[in-house]
Amino acid sequence: MSRIPVAILGATGPVGQKVISMLQDHPRFRVAELAASDARVGKKYGEIVAWKNEYPLSPEVAALEMRPLLEVQSHCVISALPAEVAREVEPALAGRGHLVSSNASAFRMQEDVPLLVPELNSAHLSLLNRQKTQGRIVTNPNCSTVFLVSALAPLLELGTLQHVSVVTMQALSGAGYPGVPSFDILGNLIPHIGGEEAKIQEETKRILGSPDRAATFGVTVHVHRVPVLHGHTVAAHLTFKEEVSIENARASYARWQERFPGLFEIHTAPDRPQPARDLHPHDMRVHVGRLKQGDNAHTLGLVALGHNLVRGAAGAAIANLESTLDYLEGR
Ligand code: NAP
């Protein structure tokens, strides 16, 4: 079977680079076209990119000539554009018939656009039918939200979640390139990332709700930028209406591991998961550890970790493209 050509927008940023790296050996998709800002048009990708990936850039991709954003020809598009650029470009491409899988936040909360984690809320794909354009837009969540919602989903089977309190510790590559100045972050921690807390609150409830109705549990979030290169860690404390147990929580994760092999890595060591020890460069797993009961039978605590550029961005956009194509083709 010939591989489906994909155009990557924002191809020079850390997310765009990770999309390229993950598609270089992909069984279903291939990198066909690349675009970034206007100043790049006509230049060879290999000559303009500051390649920061663990794996080498293939000579075929390095030789691709950068195209204008709105002149890509491939039906399938993965967008790793800043939100303000995505807001203009993605609907224009959907209007021309392209299927756009977006990393940007621009349309995540738009009611006819799925905010998709395929294993968790594939029912939201039905929202695609409400889009009036010839093409379609599908989005993936904020790079901390995805680890939180994935860790929460199996636990929603234990009872009625009333509230989740969340503390994130987010890696530098989540801030793009060159990102946070080293002067501000080395040996330091910054307890603020603009707009991030609201995104995590709203997106979590949207993803874990039905296509038309957000979940109603409460979410409190504190975010932090930390001097870690890759990997967002999320500590969460959950309060349920009913009594819940660690044994039932473990059993629920085990059932989900059977249903979705590769979605979870469940850690039992007291000092895991850790970004520098447990993540690999194309890691799509959501690592869950430190599962514990609070000081009463209605509460649970956990730590979730994942690769922000992979499950939190590039890998998520690729998985969403696959799920959306399958859905639209009736598979
Ligand atoms: P980035 O470092 O800011 O890279 C942005 C890309 O967009 C670059 O290729 C840049 O091209 C291009 N671009 C910037 N301004 C442009 C313009 N006016 N017109 C056309 N292209 C333009 O961002 P990133 O970290 O790779 O993230 C990309 C998107 O994914 C963002 O929306 C971000 O919020 C989202 N996201 C990021 C992460 C993460 O962990 N980093 C996770 C989830 C979602 P030039 O090189 O030509 O300037």
mmCIF file of C-alpha atoms and ligand atoms in Angstrom:
data_model
loop_
_atom_site.group_PDB
_atom_site.id
_atom_site.type_symbol
_atom_site.label_atom_id
_atom_site.label_comp_id
_atom_site.label_asym_id
_atom_site.label_seq_id
_atom_site.Cartn_x
_atom_site.Cartn_y
_atom_site.Cartn_z
ATOM 1 C CA MET A 1 0.000 0.000 0.000
ATOM 2 C CA SER A 2 1.456 3.402 -0.919
ATOM 3 C CA ARG A 3 1.851 5.795 1.990
ATOM 4 C CA ILE A 4 -0.492 8.781 2.247
ATOM 5 C CA PRO A 5 1.249 12.151 1.616
ATOM 6 C CA VAL A 6 1.071 14.643 4.497
ATOM 7 C CA ALA A 7 1.827 18.381 4.553
ATOM 8 C CA ILE A 8 3.318 19.685 7.812
ATOM 9 C CA LEU A 9 2.741 23.340 8.745
ATOM 10 C CA GLY A 10 5.059 24.884 11.347
ATOM 11 C CA ALA A 11 7.615 22.292 10.278
ATOM 12 C CA THR A 12 10.625 24.065 11.805
ATOM 13 C CA GLY A 13 9.362 24.202 15.433
ATOM 14 C CA PRO A 14 9.874 21.414 18.003
ATOM 15 C CA VAL A 15 6.409 19.960 17.331
ATOM 16 C CA GLY A 16 6.814 20.117 13.534
ATOM 17 C CA GLN A 17 10.235 18.464 13.821
ATOM 18 C CA LYS A 18 8.775 15.687 15.970
ATOM 19 C CA VAL A 19 6.008 15.108 13.406
ATOM 20 C CA ILE A 20 8.679 14.731 10.713
ATOM 21 C CA SER A 21 10.736 12.394 12.890
ATOM 22 C CA MET A 22 7.698 10.196 13.665
ATOM 23 C CA LEU A 23 6.554 10.078 10.017
ATOM 24 C CA GLN A 24 9.939 9.224 8.509
ATOM 25 C CA ASP A 25 9.285 5.486 9.142
ATOM 26 C CA HIS A 26 5.522 5.578 9.486
ATOM 27 C CA PRO A 27 3.648 2.646 7.875
ATOM 28 C CA ARG A 28 0.693 4.736 6.671
ATOM 29 C CA PHE A 29 1.878 8.323 6.141
ATOM 30 C CA ARG A 30 4.861 10.022 4.514
ATOM 31 C CA VAL A 31 6.229 13.572 4.708
ATOM 32 C CA ALA A 32 5.321 15.179 1.389
ATOM 33 C CA GLU A 33 5.283 18.961 1.909
ATOM 34 C CA LEU A 34 6.622 21.386 4.508
ATOM 35 C CA ALA A 35 5.683 24.966 5.349
ATOM 36 C CA ALA A 36 6.553 27.537 8.021
ATOM 37 C CA SER A 37 6.736 31.352 7.941
ATOM 38 C CA ASP A 38 6.859 33.304 4.668
ATOM 39 C CA ALA A 39 10.603 33.977 4.980
ATOM 40 C CA ARG A 40 11.282 30.230 4.481
ATOM 41 C CA VAL A 41 9.411 29.816 1.186
ATOM 42 C CA GLY A 42 11.548 28.371 -1.614
ATOM 43 C CA LYS A 43 14.411 27.303 0.677
ATOM 44 C CA LYS A 44 15.437 23.692 1.306
ATOM 45 C CA TYR A 45 14.243 22.399 4.701
ATOM 46 C CA GLY A 46 17.654 20.963 5.572
ATOM 47 C CA GLU A 47 19.258 24.376 5.056
ATOM 48 C CA ILE A 48 16.906 26.398 7.261
ATOM 49 C CA VAL A 49 15.968 24.061 10.103
ATOM 50 C CA ALA A 50 17.834 24.009 13.444
ATOM 51 C CA TRP A 51 17.249 20.233 13.780
ATOM 52 C CA LYS A 52 16.983 19.372 17.491
ATOM 53 C CA ASN A 53 15.750 15.813 17.201
ATOM 54 C CA GLU A 54 17.304 12.649 18.632
ATOM 55 C CA TYR A 55 17.036 10.917 15.227
ATOM 56 C CA PRO A 56 18.709 12.173 12.045
ATOM 57 C CA LEU A 57 16.787 14.022 9.371
ATOM 58 C CA SER A 58 16.424 11.915 6.220
ATOM 59 C CA PRO A 59 18.074 13.318 3.058
ATOM 60 C CA GLU A 60 14.709 13.146 1.234
ATOM 61 C CA VAL A 61 13.020 15.416 3.784
ATOM 62 C CA ALA A 62 16.055 17.714 4.040
ATOM 63 C CA ALA A 63 15.783 18.272 0.264
ATOM 64 C CA LEU A 64 12.116 19.348 0.342
ATOM 65 C CA GLU A 65 11.515 22.949 -0.696
ATOM 66 C CA MET A 66 9.462 25.015 1.782
ATOM 67 C CA ARG A 67 6.026 25.909 0.430
ATOM 68 C CA PRO A 68 3.632 28.769 1.238
ATOM 69 C CA LEU A 69 1.120 27.659 3.908
ATOM 70 C CA LEU A 70 -1.925 28.064 1.701
ATOM 71 C CA GLU A 71 -0.410 26.360 -1.327
ATOM 72 C CA VAL A 72 0.069 22.851 0.071
ATOM 73 C CA GLN A 73 -1.548 20.195 -2.124
ATOM 74 C CA SER A 74 -1.703 17.127 0.143
ATOM 75 C CA HIS A 75 -5.199 16.250 1.355
ATOM 76 C CA CYS A 76 -3.856 15.459 4.851
ATOM 77 C CA VAL A 77 -2.319 18.352 6.792
ATOM 78 C CA ILE A 78 -0.745 18.363 10.252
ATOM 79 C CA SER A 79 -0.610 21.849 11.715
ATOM 80 C CA ALA A 80 2.011 22.826 14.306
ATOM 81 C CA LEU A 81 1.417 26.553 13.872
ATOM 82 C CA PRO A 82 1.100 29.146 16.635
ATOM 83 C CA ALA A 83 -2.585 29.548 17.584
ATOM 84 C CA GLU A 84 -2.925 33.014 16.100
ATOM 85 C CA VAL A 85 -1.663 31.817 12.698
ATOM 86 C CA ALA A 86 -3.697 28.590 12.903
ATOM 87 C CA ARG A 87 -6.862 30.635 13.457
ATOM 88 C CA GLU A 88 -6.577 32.019 9.901
ATOM 89 C CA VAL A 89 -4.862 29.205 8.033
ATOM 90 C CA GLU A 90 -6.636 26.062 9.280
ATOM 91 C CA PRO A 91 -10.212 27.088 8.290
ATOM 92 C CA ALA A 92 -8.912 28.333 4.930
ATOM 93 C CA LEU A 93 -7.394 24.904 4.249
ATOM 94 C CA ALA A 94 -10.495 23.054 5.507
ATOM 95 C CA GLY A 95 -12.509 25.281 3.147
ATOM 96 C CA ARG A 96 -10.382 24.001 0.275
ATOM 97 C CA GLY A 97 -11.068 20.366 1.186
ATOM 98 C CA HIS A 98 -8.036 19.519 3.340
ATOM 99 C CA LEU A 99 -8.246 17.370 6.463
ATOM 100 C CA VAL A 100 -6.343 19.354 9.117
ATOM 101 C CA SER A 101 -5.098 17.655 12.279
ATOM 102 C CA SER A 102 -4.088 20.527 14.522
ATOM 103 C CA ASN A 103 -1.828 20.906 17.550
ATOM 104 C CA ALA A 104 -2.840 24.525 18.029
ATOM 105 C CA SER A 105 -5.345 25.695 20.644
ATOM 106 C CA ALA A 106 -7.280 27.907 18.181
ATOM 107 C CA PHE A 107 -10.278 25.572 17.634
ATOM 108 C CA ARG A 108 -10.041 23.143 20.576
ATOM 109 C CA MET A 109 -13.157 24.550 22.239
ATOM 110 C CA GLN A 110 -15.189 25.155 19.042
ATOM 111 C CA GLU A 111 -18.313 23.054 19.362
ATOM 112 C CA ASP A 112 -18.193 21.396 15.927
ATOM 113 C CA VAL A 113 -14.469 20.523 16.193
ATOM 114 C CA PRO A 114 -13.501 17.283 17.964
ATOM 115 C CA LEU A 115 -10.967 17.693 20.780
ATOM 116 C CA LEU A 116 -9.827 14.139 20.390
ATOM 117 C CA VAL A 117 -7.920 11.494 22.336
ATOM 118 C CA PRO A 118 -8.971 8.472 20.234
ATOM 119 C CA GLU A 119 -8.837 5.903 23.049
ATOM 120 C CA LEU A 120 -10.939 8.118 25.340
ATOM 121 C CA ASN A 121 -13.583 9.978 23.359
ATOM 122 C CA SER A 122 -13.899 8.609 19.810
ATOM 123 C CA ALA A 123 -17.647 9.422 20.050
ATOM 124 C CA HIS A 124 -16.603 13.078 19.596
ATOM 125 C CA LEU A 125 -15.613 12.258 15.991
ATOM 126 C CA SER A 126 -19.335 12.587 15.165
ATOM 127 C CA LEU A 127 -18.853 16.381 15.515
ATOM 128 C CA LEU A 128 -16.994 16.284 12.182
ATOM 129 C CA ASN A 129 -20.365 15.833 10.471
ATOM 130 C CA ARG A 130 -21.421 19.283 11.697
ATOM 131 C CA GLN A 131 -18.555 21.103 9.981
ATOM 132 C CA LYS A 132 -19.844 22.898 6.911
ATOM 133 C CA THR A 133 -16.575 22.941 4.992
ATOM 134 C CA GLN A 134 -15.558 20.433 2.325
ATOM 135 C CA GLY A 135 -12.537 19.535 4.482
ATOM 136 C CA ARG A 136 -12.393 19.062 8.248
ATOM 137 C CA ILE A 137 -10.458 20.168 11.368
ATOM 138 C CA VAL A 138 -9.646 17.889 14.304
ATOM 139 C CA THR A 139 -7.588 19.012 17.317
ATOM 140 C CA ASN A 140 -5.506 17.389 20.042
ATOM 141 C CA PRO A 141 -5.423 18.655 23.642
ATOM 142 C CA ASN A 142 -2.998 20.873 25.476
ATOM 143 C CA CYS A 143 0.171 18.948 26.286
ATOM 144 C CA SER A 144 -0.618 18.584 30.012
ATOM 145 C CA THR A 145 -4.342 17.970 29.560
ATOM 146 C CA VAL A 146 -3.733 14.777 27.603
ATOM 147 C CA PHE A 147 -1.847 13.113 30.470
ATOM 148 C CA LEU A 148 -4.417 14.247 33.029
ATOM 149 C CA VAL A 149 -7.477 13.053 31.067
ATOM 150 C CA SER A 150 -5.843 9.735 30.180
ATOM 151 C CA ALA A 151 -4.991 9.038 33.827
ATOM 152 C CA LEU A 152 -8.498 10.071 34.926
ATOM 153 C CA ALA A 153 -10.528 8.112 32.354
ATOM 154 C CA PRO A 154 -10.154 4.615 33.920
ATOM 155 C CA LEU A 155 -10.837 6.056 37.390
ATOM 156 C CA LEU A 156 -14.176 7.546 36.297
ATOM 157 C CA GLU A 157 -15.412 3.921 36.327
ATOM 158 C CA LEU A 158 -14.944 3.810 40.119
ATOM 159 C CA GLY A 159 -17.642 6.332 41.032
ATOM 160 C CA THR A 160 -18.757 9.938 40.608
ATOM 161 C CA LEU A 161 -15.754 12.231 40.404
ATOM 162 C CA GLN A 162 -16.571 15.466 42.206
ATOM 163 C CA HIS A 163 -13.287 17.350 42.040
ATOM 164 C CA VAL A 164 -9.725 16.972 40.798
ATOM 165 C CA SER A 165 -6.872 19.183 42.047
ATOM 166 C CA VAL A 166 -3.958 19.312 39.640
ATOM 167 C CA VAL A 167 -0.340 20.481 39.857
ATOM 168 C CA THR A 168 1.735 20.358 36.658
ATOM 169 C CA MET A 169 5.518 20.431 36.200
ATOM 170 C CA GLN A 170 6.055 21.230 32.535
ATOM 171 C CA ALA A 171 9.152 20.787 30.418
ATOM 172 C CA LEU A 172 11.010 23.468 28.450
ATOM 173 C CA SER A 173 10.227 21.987 25.032
ATOM 174 C CA GLY A 174 6.576 22.732 25.782
ATOM 175 C CA ALA A 175 7.388 26.422 25.337
ATOM 176 C CA GLY A 176 8.591 26.117 21.724
ATOM 177 C CA TYR A 177 12.065 27.079 20.513
ATOM 178 C CA PRO A 178 14.094 28.940 21.766
ATOM 179 C CA GLY A 179 11.477 29.122 24.515
ATOM 180 C CA VAL A 180 12.190 30.253 28.097
ATOM 181 C CA PRO A 181 15.512 32.152 28.541
ATOM 182 C CA SER A 182 18.091 30.014 30.398
ATOM 183 C CA PHE A 183 18.663 32.984 32.756
ATOM 184 C CA ASP A 184 15.073 32.601 33.999
ATOM 185 C CA ILE A 185 14.804 28.831 34.289
ATOM 186 C CA LEU A 186 18.193 27.300 35.183
ATOM 187 C CA GLY A 187 18.066 26.274 38.852
ATOM 188 C CA ASN A 188 14.590 27.777 39.049
ATOM 189 C CA LEU A 189 10.870 27.069 38.736
ATOM 190 C CA ILE A 190 8.246 29.446 37.335
ATOM 191 C CA PRO A 191 4.735 28.992 38.806
ATOM 192 C CA HIS A 192 2.933 30.496 35.811
ATOM 193 C CA ILE A 193 2.355 29.700 32.118
ATOM 194 C CA GLY A 194 0.025 32.190 30.432
ATOM 195 C CA GLY A 195 -3.444 30.797 29.681
ATOM 196 C CA GLU A 196 -2.461 27.222 30.539
ATOM 197 C CA GLU A 197 -4.576 26.709 33.667
ATOM 198 C CA ALA A 198 -7.827 27.691 31.942
ATOM 199 C CA LYS A 199 -6.987 25.423 28.993
ATOM 200 C CA ILE A 200 -6.438 22.424 31.252
ATOM 201 C CA GLN A 201 -9.670 23.072 33.171
ATOM 202 C CA GLU A 202 -11.884 23.528 30.116
ATOM 203 C CA GLU A 203 -10.325 20.874 27.897
ATOM 204 C CA THR A 204 -10.414 18.203 30.619
ATOM 205 C CA LYS A 205 -14.156 18.635 31.084
ATOM 206 C CA ARG A 206 -14.800 18.761 27.350
ATOM 207 C CA ILE A 207 -12.846 15.582 26.563
ATOM 208 C CA LEU A 208 -14.339 13.578 29.436
ATOM 209 C CA GLY A 209 -17.879 14.749 28.677
ATOM 210 C CA SER A 210 -20.206 13.745 25.839
ATOM 211 C CA PRO A 211 -19.860 15.410 22.397
ATOM 212 C CA ASP A 212 -22.486 17.993 23.393
ATOM 213 C CA ARG A 213 -21.995 18.329 27.128
ATOM 214 C CA ALA A 214 -18.877 18.911 29.199
ATOM 215 C CA ALA A 215 -18.294 16.840 32.333
ATOM 216 C CA THR A 216 -19.449 18.594 35.497
ATOM 217 C CA PHE A 217 -16.733 17.729 38.054
ATOM 218 C CA GLY A 218 -14.583 20.552 39.390
ATOM 219 C CA VAL A 219 -10.979 21.128 38.311
ATOM 220 C CA THR A 220 -8.386 23.262 40.151
ATOM 221 C CA VAL A 221 -5.004 23.691 38.437
ATOM 222 C CA HIS A 222 -1.594 25.150 39.304
ATOM 223 C CA VAL A 223 0.970 24.997 36.477
ATOM 224 C CA HIS A 224 4.771 25.275 36.736
ATOM 225 C CA ARG A 225 7.573 25.509 34.157
ATOM 226 C CA VAL A 226 10.521 23.431 35.396
ATOM 227 C CA PRO A 227 14.092 22.919 34.100
ATOM 228 C CA VAL A 228 13.326 19.567 32.421
ATOM 229 C CA LEU A 229 13.952 19.264 28.663
ATOM 230 C CA HIS A 230 11.083 16.932 27.655
ATOM 231 C CA GLY A 231 8.203 15.446 29.653
ATOM 232 C CA HIS A 232 5.286 17.013 31.493
ATOM 233 C CA THR A 233 4.478 15.640 34.957
ATOM 234 C CA VAL A 234 1.000 16.041 36.418
ATOM 235 C CA ALA A 235 0.157 15.320 40.084
ATOM 236 C CA ALA A 236 -3.584 14.922 40.664
ATOM 237 C CA HIS A 237 -5.756 14.467 43.743
ATOM 238 C CA LEU A 238 -9.265 13.174 43.071
ATOM 239 C CA THR A 239 -12.350 13.351 45.314
ATOM 240 C CA PHE A 240 -15.241 10.963 44.636
ATOM 241 C CA LYS A 241 -18.812 10.971 45.956
ATOM 242 C CA GLU A 242 -18.490 7.270 46.805
ATOM 243 C CA GLU A 243 -15.738 5.429 48.647
ATOM 244 C CA VAL A 244 -13.012 4.215 46.271
ATOM 245 C CA SER A 245 -10.093 1.830 46.707
ATOM 246 C CA ILE A 246 -6.578 1.506 45.347
ATOM 247 C CA GLU A 247 -7.290 -2.134 44.421
ATOM 248 C CA ASN A 248 -10.229 -1.115 42.213
ATOM 249 C CA ALA A 249 -8.179 1.699 40.697
ATOM 250 C CA ARG A 250 -5.392 -0.747 39.774
ATOM 251 C CA ALA A 251 -7.941 -3.210 38.348
ATOM 252 C CA SER A 252 -9.446 -0.468 36.197
ATOM 253 C CA TYR A 253 -6.034 0.505 34.750
ATOM 254 C CA ALA A 254 -5.367 -3.194 34.067
ATOM 255 C CA ARG A 255 -8.616 -3.470 32.068
ATOM 256 C CA TRP A 256 -7.694 -0.357 30.050
ATOM 257 C CA GLN A 257 -4.213 -1.748 29.425
ATOM 258 C CA GLU A 258 -5.829 -4.828 27.909
ATOM 259 C CA ARG A 259 -8.186 -2.756 25.759
ATOM 260 C CA PHE A 260 -5.518 -0.289 24.609
ATOM 261 C CA PRO A 261 -2.082 -1.904 24.698
ATOM 262 C CA GLY A 262 0.540 0.836 24.673
ATOM 263 C CA LEU A 263 -1.664 3.547 26.189
ATOM 264 C CA PHE A 264 -0.475 3.158 29.798
ATOM 265 C CA GLU A 265 2.722 2.274 31.597
ATOM 266 C CA ILE A 266 1.786 1.727 35.245
ATOM 267 C CA HIS A 267 4.680 2.248 37.659
ATOM 268 C CA THR A 268 4.819 0.796 41.171
ATOM 269 C CA ALA A 269 8.330 1.921 42.231
ATOM 270 C CA PRO A 270 8.012 4.749 44.787
ATOM 271 C CA ASP A 271 10.286 7.118 42.805
ATOM 272 C CA ARG A 272 8.771 6.681 39.314
ATOM 273 C CA PRO A 273 7.783 7.844 36.733
ATOM 274 C CA GLN A 274 10.616 10.288 35.939
ATOM 275 C CA PRO A 275 11.051 12.290 32.695
ATOM 276 C CA ALA A 276 14.772 11.532 32.366
ATOM 277 C CA ARG A 277 14.413 7.809 33.133
ATOM 278 C CA ASP A 278 11.114 6.691 31.659
ATOM 279 C CA LEU A 279 10.521 8.534 28.365
ATOM 280 C CA HIS A 280 11.915 7.649 24.949
ATOM 281 C CA PRO A 281 11.966 9.992 21.926
ATOM 282 C CA HIS A 282 8.797 8.583 20.282
ATOM 283 C CA ASP A 283 7.048 7.612 23.532
ATOM 284 C CA MET A 284 3.249 7.533 23.150
ATOM 285 C CA ARG A 285 2.637 6.049 26.622
ATOM 286 C CA VAL A 286 0.952 7.787 29.513
ATOM 287 C CA HIS A 287 3.011 6.850 32.561
ATOM 288 C CA VAL A 288 1.041 6.584 35.801
ATOM 289 C CA GLY A 289 2.583 6.050 39.230
ATOM 290 C CA ARG A 290 2.447 7.034 42.914
ATOM 291 C CA LEU A 291 -1.155 5.771 43.063
ATOM 292 C CA LYS A 292 -2.320 6.281 46.649
ATOM 293 C CA GLN A 293 -5.307 6.829 48.874
ATOM 294 C CA GLY A 294 -5.740 10.197 50.595
ATOM 295 C CA ASP A 295 -6.678 10.547 54.252
ATOM 296 C CA ASN A 296 -10.209 9.304 53.613
ATOM 297 C CA ALA A 297 -11.832 6.616 51.456
ATOM 298 C CA HIS A 298 -13.233 9.142 48.958
ATOM 299 C CA THR A 299 -9.861 10.374 47.690
ATOM 300 C CA LEU A 300 -7.129 9.083 45.396
ATOM 301 C CA GLY A 301 -3.805 10.590 44.356
ATOM 302 C CA LEU A 302 -1.554 9.860 41.387
ATOM 303 C CA VAL A 303 1.288 11.161 39.236
ATOM 304 C CA ALA A 304 1.030 11.049 35.430
ATOM 305 C CA LEU A 305 3.898 11.733 33.024
ATOM 306 C CA GLY A 306 4.223 11.826 29.263
ATOM 307 C CA HIS A 307 6.326 13.187 26.407
ATOM 308 C CA ASN A 308 4.860 16.613 25.655
ATOM 309 C CA LEU A 309 6.135 16.631 22.063
ATOM 310 C CA VAL A 310 4.877 13.092 21.348
ATOM 311 C CA ARG A 311 1.651 12.029 23.117
ATOM 312 C CA GLY A 312 1.259 15.719 23.999
ATOM 313 C CA ALA A 313 1.574 16.997 20.408
ATOM 314 C CA ALA A 314 3.078 15.332 17.291
ATOM 315 C CA GLY A 315 2.134 11.718 18.065
ATOM 316 C CA ALA A 316 -1.335 12.832 19.137
ATOM 317 C CA ALA A 317 -1.864 14.733 15.857
ATOM 318 C CA ILE A 318 -0.753 11.690 13.846
ATOM 319 C CA ALA A 319 -3.056 9.371 15.838
ATOM 320 C CA ASN A 320 -5.931 11.826 15.355
ATOM 321 C CA LEU A 321 -5.273 11.972 11.616
ATOM 322 C CA GLU A 322 -5.498 8.160 11.442
ATOM 323 C CA SER A 323 -8.677 8.003 13.544
ATOM 324 C CA THR A 324 -10.312 10.802 11.559
ATOM 325 C CA LEU A 325 -9.470 9.239 8.192
ATOM 326 C CA ASP A 326 -10.857 5.904 9.393
ATOM 327 C CA TYR A 327 -14.018 7.594 10.639
ATOM 328 C CA LEU A 328 -14.583 9.576 7.430
ATOM 329 C CA GLU A 329 -13.900 6.496 5.295
ATOM 330 C CA GLY A 330 -16.386 4.479 7.383
ATOM 331 C CA ARG A 331 -13.808 2.028 8.739
HETATM 332 P P1 NAP B 1 7.176 27.089 17.875
HETATM 333 O O1 NAP B 1 8.517 26.717 18.377
HETATM 334 O O2 NAP B 1 6.683 28.446 18.181
HETATM 335 O O3 NAP B 1 7.123 26.791 16.285
HETATM 336 C C1 NAP B 1 6.125 27.368 15.532
HETATM 337 C C2 NAP B 1 6.213 27.021 14.050
HETATM 338 O O4 NAP B 1 5.297 27.895 13.382
HETATM 339 C C3 NAP B 1 7.571 27.241 13.403
HETATM 340 O O5 NAP B 1 7.710 26.309 12.337
HETATM 341 C C4 NAP B 1 7.452 28.654 12.813
HETATM 342 O O6 NAP B 1 8.186 28.825 11.596
HETATM 343 C C5 NAP B 1 5.991 28.677 12.433
HETATM 344 N N1 NAP B 1 5.477 30.056 12.417
HETATM 345 C C6 NAP B 1 5.641 31.002 13.367
HETATM 346 N N2 NAP B 1 5.030 32.156 12.963
HETATM 347 C C7 NAP B 1 4.508 31.913 11.744
HETATM 348 C C8 NAP B 1 3.770 32.682 10.814
HETATM 349 N N3 NAP B 1 3.416 33.951 11.068
HETATM 350 N N4 NAP B 1 3.390 32.101 9.647
HETATM 351 C C9 NAP B 1 3.723 30.826 9.379
HETATM 352 N N5 NAP B 1 4.430 30.030 10.208
HETATM 353 C C10 NAP B 1 4.800 30.581 11.392
HETATM 354 O O7 NAP B 1 6.017 26.134 18.461
HETATM 355 P P2 NAP B 1 5.953 24.561 18.861
HETATM 356 O O8 NAP B 1 6.335 24.361 20.280
HETATM 357 O O9 NAP B 1 6.579 23.712 17.796
HETATM 358 O O10 NAP B 1 4.349 24.363 18.846
HETATM 359 C C11 NAP B 1 3.589 24.423 17.665
HETATM 360 C C12 NAP B 1 2.097 24.468 18.027
HETATM 361 O O11 NAP B 1 1.757 23.293 18.786
HETATM 362 C C13 NAP B 1 1.702 25.663 18.901
HETATM 363 O O12 NAP B 1 0.388 26.057 18.589
HETATM 364 C C14 NAP B 1 1.746 25.093 20.308
HETATM 365 O O13 NAP B 1 0.936 25.783 21.228
HETATM 366 C C15 NAP B 1 1.221 23.679 20.072
HETATM 367 N N6 NAP B 1 1.652 22.667 21.028
HETATM 368 C C16 NAP B 1 2.953 22.618 21.447
HETATM 369 C C17 NAP B 1 3.346 21.610 22.325
HETATM 370 C C18 NAP B 1 4.768 21.508 22.828
HETATM 371 O O14 NAP B 1 5.021 20.649 23.711
HETATM 372 N N7 NAP B 1 5.725 22.292 22.318
HETATM 373 C C19 NAP B 1 2.432 20.677 22.760
HETATM 374 C C20 NAP B 1 1.105 20.740 22.306
HETATM 375 C C21 NAP B 1 0.743 21.737 21.433
HETATM 376 P P3 NAP B 1 9.527 29.733 11.462
HETATM 377 O O15 NAP B 1 10.645 28.851 11.926
HETATM 378 O O16 NAP B 1 9.588 29.997 10.023
HETATM 379 O O17 NAP B 1 9.321 30.946 12.328
#
